[in-house]
Amino acid sequence: MAAMIRAQNDLFMVVSDSEQNARGDNSAEAMREGTVTRGEYQRSAMNICHYLMGTTAFNRMHGMETELDKALAAFREEEGDVVLDILSVPVEKESVVSGEIFDISRGRSTFIRADLKERGYTGWS
């Protein structure tokens, strides 16, 4: 895996369980031996961060309006709120959505948005 860092293959999901090291990741060993430098790892980290900081998800997470957000707002102003009427549902670690909020009339759709109270929760089953 150290060779991948040297080649600037910045992101590679090595294994699902790092303790077993089933794919033979030699990154730490290569750094100790000097075949890969700390700077090369830092360059990879910077490349990944640079990419992530340019995403719509990052901008929204930090309250920055994206071009897409502006275009959707302009569309809603011109066309009215015909795009979607979305119901917001607060979600803790576990939540239940009542069936009463859904319009089951013929030709109708109900859209809901899950507003997560905690970022990064991975306990979904």
GROMACS .gro file of C-alpha atoms in nm:
model
  125
    1MET     CA    1   0.000   0.000   0.000
    2ALA     CA    2   0.295   0.232   0.055
    3ALA     CA    3   0.362   0.229  -0.320
    4MET     CA    4   0.011   0.362  -0.376
    5ILE     CA    5   0.088   0.662  -0.157
    6ARG     CA    6   0.409   0.730  -0.349
    7ALA     CA    7   0.210   0.710  -0.675
    8GLN     CA    8  -0.045   0.959  -0.534
    9ASN     CA    9  -0.328   0.710  -0.532
   10ASP     CA   10  -0.469   0.917  -0.250
   11LEU     CA   11  -0.770   0.718  -0.144
   12PHE     CA   12  -0.792   0.343  -0.126
   13MET     CA   13  -1.022   0.163   0.113
   14VAL     CA   14  -0.771  -0.092   0.235
   15VAL     CA   15  -0.978  -0.341   0.436
   16SER     CA   16  -1.298  -0.359   0.633
   17ASP     CA   17  -1.108  -0.466   0.947
   18SER     CA   18  -0.771  -0.296   0.986
   19GLU     CA   19  -0.665  -0.518   1.277
   20GLN     CA   20  -0.663  -0.828   1.055
   21ASN     CA   21  -0.476  -0.646   0.774
   22ALA     CA   22  -0.599  -0.901   0.520
   23ARG     CA   23  -0.454  -0.702   0.228
   24GLY     CA   24  -0.108  -0.660   0.373
   25ASP     CA   25  -0.102  -0.282   0.423
   26ASN     CA   26   0.264  -0.194   0.470
   27SER     CA   27   0.223   0.181   0.522
   28ALA     CA   28   0.357   0.202   0.878
   29GLU     CA   29   0.648  -0.028   0.795
   30ALA     CA   30   0.738   0.172   0.483
   31MET     CA   31   0.739   0.495   0.683
   32ARG     CA   32   0.968   0.342   0.948
   33GLU     CA   33   1.203   0.217   0.674
   34GLY     CA   34   1.199   0.551   0.494
   35THR     CA   35   1.062   0.422   0.161
   36VAL     CA   36   0.765   0.658   0.204
   37THR     CA   37   0.803   0.993   0.378
   38ARG     CA   38   0.570   1.168   0.618
   39GLY     CA   39   0.545   1.441   0.355
   40GLU     CA   40   0.403   1.195   0.101
   41TYR     CA   41   0.133   1.094   0.349
   42GLN     CA   42   0.066   1.461   0.424
   43ARG     CA   43   0.037   1.533   0.050
   44SER     CA   44  -0.223   1.257   0.019
   45ALA     CA   45  -0.414   1.391   0.320
   46MET     CA   46  -0.406   1.743   0.170
   47ASN     CA   47  -0.532   1.613  -0.165
   48ILE     CA   48  -0.821   1.433   0.004
   49CYS     CA   49  -0.909   1.736   0.218
   50HIS     CA   50  -0.889   1.967  -0.084
   51TYR     CA   51  -1.132   1.747  -0.273
   52LEU     CA   52  -1.374   1.715   0.020
   53MET     CA   53  -1.372   2.090   0.085
   54GLY     CA   54  -1.491   2.147  -0.270
   55THR     CA   55  -1.800   1.928  -0.240
   56THR     CA   56  -2.158   2.045  -0.206
   57ALA     CA   57  -2.194   1.836   0.110
   58PHE     CA   58  -1.905   2.021   0.277
   59ASN     CA   59  -2.046   2.360   0.180
   60ARG     CA   60  -2.390   2.278   0.312
   61MET     CA   61  -2.246   2.136   0.634
   62HIS     CA   62  -2.079   2.472   0.693
   63GLY     CA   63  -2.382   2.681   0.599
   64MET     CA   64  -2.246   2.796   0.263
   65GLU     CA   65  -2.497   2.829  -0.020
   66THR     CA   66  -2.402   2.634  -0.331
   67GLU     CA   67  -2.476   2.718  -0.694
   68LEU     CA   68  -2.733   2.438  -0.692
   69ASP     CA   69  -2.901   2.590  -0.386
   70LYS     CA   70  -2.918   2.927  -0.563
   71ALA     CA   71  -3.062   2.772  -0.880
   72LEU     CA   72  -3.327   2.581  -0.684
   73ALA     CA   73  -3.424   2.894  -0.491
   74ALA     CA   74  -3.455   3.090  -0.818
   75PHE     CA   75  -3.668   2.812  -0.968
   76ARG     CA   76  -3.900   2.813  -0.667
   77GLU     CA   77  -3.937   3.192  -0.693
   78GLU     CA   78  -4.021   3.169  -1.064
   79GLU     CA   79  -4.238   2.856  -1.061
   80GLY     CA   80  -4.371   2.859  -0.707
   81ASP     CA   81  -4.306   2.573  -0.470
   82VAL     CA   82  -4.407   2.313  -0.728
   83VAL     CA   83  -4.080   2.124  -0.691
   84LEU     CA   84  -4.149   1.942  -0.365
   85ASP     CA   85  -4.337   1.996  -0.046
   86ILE     CA   86  -4.107   1.814   0.194
   87LEU     CA   87  -4.201   1.726   0.549
   88SER     CA   88  -3.914   1.751   0.794
   89VAL     CA   89  -3.884   1.463   1.042
   90PRO     CA   90  -3.638   1.498   1.332
   91VAL     CA   91  -3.436   1.179   1.378
   92GLU     CA   92  -3.256   1.077   1.693
   93LYS     CA   93  -3.071   0.746   1.704
   94GLU     CA   94  -3.406   0.573   1.657
   95SER     CA   95  -3.722   0.733   1.523
   96VAL     CA   96  -4.068   0.632   1.415
   97VAL     CA   97  -4.260   0.815   1.143
   98SER     CA   98  -4.635   0.812   1.191
   99GLY     CA   99  -4.832   0.693   0.890
  100GLU     CA  100  -5.074   0.979   0.947
  101ILE     CA  101  -4.839   1.227   0.781
  102PHE     CA  102  -4.861   1.051   0.443
  103ASP     CA  103  -5.117   1.162   0.185
  104ILE     CA  104  -5.225   0.834   0.027
  105SER     CA  105  -5.477   0.991  -0.210
  106ARG     CA  106  -5.462   0.877  -0.570
  107GLY     CA  107  -5.192   1.064  -0.763
  108ARG     CA  108  -5.037   1.217  -0.450
  109SER     CA  109  -4.687   1.176  -0.313
  110THR     CA  110  -4.548   1.258   0.028
  111PHE     CA  111  -4.182   1.342   0.062
  112ILE     CA  112  -4.004   1.339   0.395
  113ARG     CA  113  -3.659   1.458   0.493
  114ALA     CA  114  -3.479   1.301   0.786
  115ASP     CA  115  -3.314   1.575   0.993
  116LEU     CA  116  -3.038   1.390   1.178
  117LYS     CA  117  -2.969   1.531   1.523
  118GLU     CA  118  -2.625   1.371   1.541
  119ARG     CA  119  -2.375   1.370   1.254
  120GLY     CA  120  -2.183   1.056   1.180
  121TYR     CA  121  -2.416   0.811   1.353
  122THR     CA  122  -2.336   0.466   1.212
  123GLY     CA  123  -2.557   0.243   1.422
  124TRP     CA  124  -2.815   0.183   1.149
  125SER     CA  125  -2.930  -0.174   1.126
   0.00000   0.00000   0.00000
